[in-house]
Amino acid sequence: MREIILTITVAIFTSGISSSALAKNNINSNEYVEVMRKDFKEITLKEVPVAVKTAIVKDFIAAFVTKVYVNESKQYKIALTIDDETKFVVFADKEGHWLKDKEIRA
């Protein structure tokens, strides 16, 4: 139960931060998404390593994976959703360790 509450809380704060950061910088969200797509290539869930899948199930039990991307450094961008309104993105390495923004390489 604690994990679900924590997951929902993180998702809410993460989605709010992204929106406010874009608004403060006057960045068009379509342009922002296009930049991210250049570094990451969309893949199927079948192509994701078992360690990453295990980390998703363990830490985001209430979430559904909507899209998965990978970059040349074998880092994974995972789009998750809890319901139709709570959507967020997390990053992981090939061993299933969660990455912070400064750890993501192109």
PDB file of C-alpha atoms in Angstrom:
ATOM      1  CA  MET A   1       0.000   0.000   0.000  1.00  0.00           C
ATOM      2  CA  ARG A   2       2.868   2.372   0.815  1.00  0.00           C
ATOM      3  CA  GLU A   3       4.445   1.691  -2.576  1.00  0.00           C
ATOM      4  CA  ILE A   4       1.242   2.560  -4.410  1.00  0.00           C
ATOM      5  CA  ILE A   5       0.849   5.819  -2.495  1.00  0.00           C
ATOM      6  CA  LEU A   6       4.511   6.673  -3.053  1.00  0.00           C
ATOM      7  CA  THR A   7       4.236   5.855  -6.753  1.00  0.00           C
ATOM      8  CA  ILE A   8       1.181   8.028  -7.180  1.00  0.00           C
ATOM      9  CA  THR A   9       2.811  10.883  -5.249  1.00  0.00           C
ATOM     10  CA  VAL A  10       5.985  10.717  -7.345  1.00  0.00           C
ATOM     11  CA  ALA A  11       3.927  10.597 -10.529  1.00  0.00           C
ATOM     12  CA  ILE A  12       1.897  13.647  -9.565  1.00  0.00           C
ATOM     13  CA  PHE A  13       4.937  15.702  -8.593  1.00  0.00           C
ATOM     14  CA  THR A  14       6.913  14.582 -11.646  1.00  0.00           C
ATOM     15  CA  SER A  15       4.172  15.494 -14.104  1.00  0.00           C
ATOM     16  CA  GLY A  16       3.671  18.879 -12.415  1.00  0.00           C
ATOM     17  CA  ILE A  17       7.358  19.722 -12.510  1.00  0.00           C
ATOM     18  CA  SER A  18       7.636  18.923 -16.211  1.00  0.00           C
ATOM     19  CA  SER A  19       4.690  21.125 -17.120  1.00  0.00           C
ATOM     20  CA  SER A  20       5.823  24.053 -14.997  1.00  0.00           C
ATOM     21  CA  ALA A  21       9.392  23.834 -16.296  1.00  0.00           C
ATOM     22  CA  LEU A  22       8.154  23.986 -19.882  1.00  0.00           C
ATOM     23  CA  ALA A  23       5.859  26.908 -19.089  1.00  0.00           C
ATOM     24  CA  LYS A  24       8.623  28.914 -17.359  1.00  0.00           C
ATOM     25  CA  ASN A  25      11.012  28.469 -20.269  1.00  0.00           C
ATOM     26  CA  ASN A  26       8.331  29.187 -22.897  1.00  0.00           C
ATOM     27  CA  ILE A  27       9.194  25.972 -24.696  1.00  0.00           C
ATOM     28  CA  ASN A  28       6.661  24.461 -27.037  1.00  0.00           C
ATOM     29  CA  SER A  29       5.988  20.928 -25.776  1.00  0.00           C
ATOM     30  CA  ASN A  30       6.000  19.522 -29.334  1.00  0.00           C
ATOM     31  CA  GLU A  31       9.544  20.795 -29.841  1.00  0.00           C
ATOM     32  CA  TYR A  32      10.617  19.282 -26.526  1.00  0.00           C
ATOM     33  CA  VAL A  33       9.302  15.842 -27.476  1.00  0.00           C
ATOM     34  CA  GLU A  34      11.038  15.989 -30.843  1.00  0.00           C
ATOM     35  CA  VAL A  35      14.421  16.636 -29.192  1.00  0.00           C
ATOM     36  CA  MET A  36      13.996  13.576 -26.978  1.00  0.00           C
ATOM     37  CA  ARG A  37      13.111  11.390 -29.965  1.00  0.00           C
ATOM     38  CA  LYS A  38      16.429  12.117 -31.661  1.00  0.00           C
ATOM     39  CA  ASP A  39      18.384  10.506 -28.820  1.00  0.00           C
ATOM     40  CA  PHE A  40      16.026   7.627 -28.080  1.00  0.00           C
ATOM     41  CA  LYS A  41      14.618   5.050 -30.495  1.00  0.00           C
ATOM     42  CA  GLU A  42      11.242   3.454 -29.751  1.00  0.00           C
ATOM     43  CA  ILE A  43      11.352  -0.301 -29.114  1.00  0.00           C
ATOM     44  CA  THR A  44       8.864  -2.986 -28.113  1.00  0.00           C
ATOM     45  CA  LEU A  45       8.473  -4.241 -24.569  1.00  0.00           C
ATOM     46  CA  LYS A  46       9.850  -7.607 -25.715  1.00  0.00           C
ATOM     47  CA  GLU A  47      13.201  -5.931 -26.442  1.00  0.00           C
ATOM     48  CA  VAL A  48      13.558  -4.558 -22.900  1.00  0.00           C
ATOM     49  CA  PRO A  49      16.002  -6.483 -20.655  1.00  0.00           C
ATOM     50  CA  VAL A  50      14.519  -8.612 -17.878  1.00  0.00           C
ATOM     51  CA  ALA A  51      16.287  -6.490 -15.230  1.00  0.00           C
ATOM     52  CA  VAL A  52      14.472  -3.361 -16.432  1.00  0.00           C
ATOM     53  CA  LYS A  53      11.106  -5.146 -16.572  1.00  0.00           C
ATOM     54  CA  THR A  54      11.656  -6.461 -13.042  1.00  0.00           C
ATOM     55  CA  ALA A  55      12.459  -2.957 -11.764  1.00  0.00           C
ATOM     56  CA  ILE A  56       9.278  -1.576 -13.345  1.00  0.00           C
ATOM     57  CA  VAL A  57       7.101  -4.270 -11.780  1.00  0.00           C
ATOM     58  CA  LYS A  58       8.803  -3.867  -8.401  1.00  0.00           C
ATOM     59  CA  ASP A  59       8.753  -0.072  -8.165  1.00  0.00           C
ATOM     60  CA  PHE A  60       5.719   0.872 -10.285  1.00  0.00           C
ATOM     61  CA  ILE A  61       3.278  -1.951  -9.605  1.00  0.00           C
ATOM     62  CA  ALA A  62       0.172   0.153 -10.320  1.00  0.00           C
ATOM     63  CA  ALA A  63       1.507   1.639 -13.570  1.00  0.00           C
ATOM     64  CA  PHE A  64       1.190   0.485 -17.163  1.00  0.00           C
ATOM     65  CA  VAL A  65       4.028   0.813 -19.680  1.00  0.00           C
ATOM     66  CA  THR A  66       2.811   2.850 -22.649  1.00  0.00           C
ATOM     67  CA  LYS A  67       6.069   3.240 -24.611  1.00  0.00           C
ATOM     68  CA  VAL A  68       9.717   2.281 -24.264  1.00  0.00           C
ATOM     69  CA  TYR A  69      12.732   3.894 -25.910  1.00  0.00           C
ATOM     70  CA  VAL A  70      16.456   3.088 -25.880  1.00  0.00           C
ATOM     71  CA  ASN A  71      19.541   5.171 -26.677  1.00  0.00           C
ATOM     72  CA  GLU A  72      23.015   4.155 -27.863  1.00  0.00           C
ATOM     73  CA  SER A  73      24.223   3.862 -24.252  1.00  0.00           C
ATOM     74  CA  LYS A  74      21.576   1.173 -23.541  1.00  0.00           C
ATOM     75  CA  GLN A  75      19.603   3.498 -21.301  1.00  0.00           C
ATOM     76  CA  TYR A  76      15.857   3.102 -21.366  1.00  0.00           C
ATOM     77  CA  LYS A  77      13.211   5.824 -21.382  1.00  0.00           C
ATOM     78  CA  ILE A  78       9.963   4.326 -20.105  1.00  0.00           C
ATOM     79  CA  ALA A  79       6.621   6.114 -20.431  1.00  0.00           C
ATOM     80  CA  LEU A  80       4.233   4.978 -17.694  1.00  0.00           C
ATOM     81  CA  THR A  81       0.624   5.721 -16.860  1.00  0.00           C
ATOM     82  CA  ILE A  82      -1.412   5.004 -13.753  1.00  0.00           C
ATOM     83  CA  ASP A  83      -4.714   6.259 -15.114  1.00  0.00           C
ATOM     84  CA  ASP A  84      -5.708   8.436 -18.038  1.00  0.00           C
ATOM     85  CA  GLU A  85      -4.521  11.583 -16.261  1.00  0.00           C
ATOM     86  CA  THR A  86      -1.361  10.448 -14.451  1.00  0.00           C
ATOM     87  CA  LYS A  87       1.428   9.934 -16.969  1.00  0.00           C
ATOM     88  CA  PHE A  88       5.152  10.126 -16.320  1.00  0.00           C
ATOM     89  CA  VAL A  89       8.527   9.063 -17.688  1.00  0.00           C
ATOM     90  CA  VAL A  90      11.356   7.263 -15.907  1.00  0.00           C
ATOM     91  CA  PHE A  91      14.835   6.314 -17.069  1.00  0.00           C
ATOM     92  CA  ALA A  92      16.772   3.118 -16.320  1.00  0.00           C
ATOM     93  CA  ASP A  93      20.047   1.520 -17.335  1.00  0.00           C
ATOM     94  CA  LYS A  94      20.254  -2.017 -18.742  1.00  0.00           C
ATOM     95  CA  GLU A  95      20.708  -3.459 -15.216  1.00  0.00           C
ATOM     96  CA  GLY A  96      17.403  -1.953 -14.052  1.00  0.00           C
ATOM     97  CA  HIS A  97      18.866   0.884 -11.964  1.00  0.00           C
ATOM     98  CA  TRP A  98      16.869   4.103 -12.049  1.00  0.00           C
ATOM     99  CA  LEU A  99      18.712   7.084 -13.530  1.00  0.00           C
ATOM    100  CA  LYS A 100      18.606  10.761 -12.644  1.00  0.00           C
ATOM    101  CA  ASP A 101      18.560  13.415 -15.372  1.00  0.00           C
ATOM    102  CA  LYS A 102      22.287  14.130 -15.073  1.00  0.00           C
ATOM    103  CA  GLU A 103      23.121  10.428 -15.596  1.00  0.00           C
ATOM    104  CA  ILE A 104      21.394  10.155 -18.979  1.00  0.00           C
ATOM    105  CA  ARG A 105      23.782  10.117 -21.937  1.00  0.00           C
ATOM    106  CA  ALA A 106      23.037  10.732 -25.587  1.00  0.00           C
TER     107      ALA A 106
END
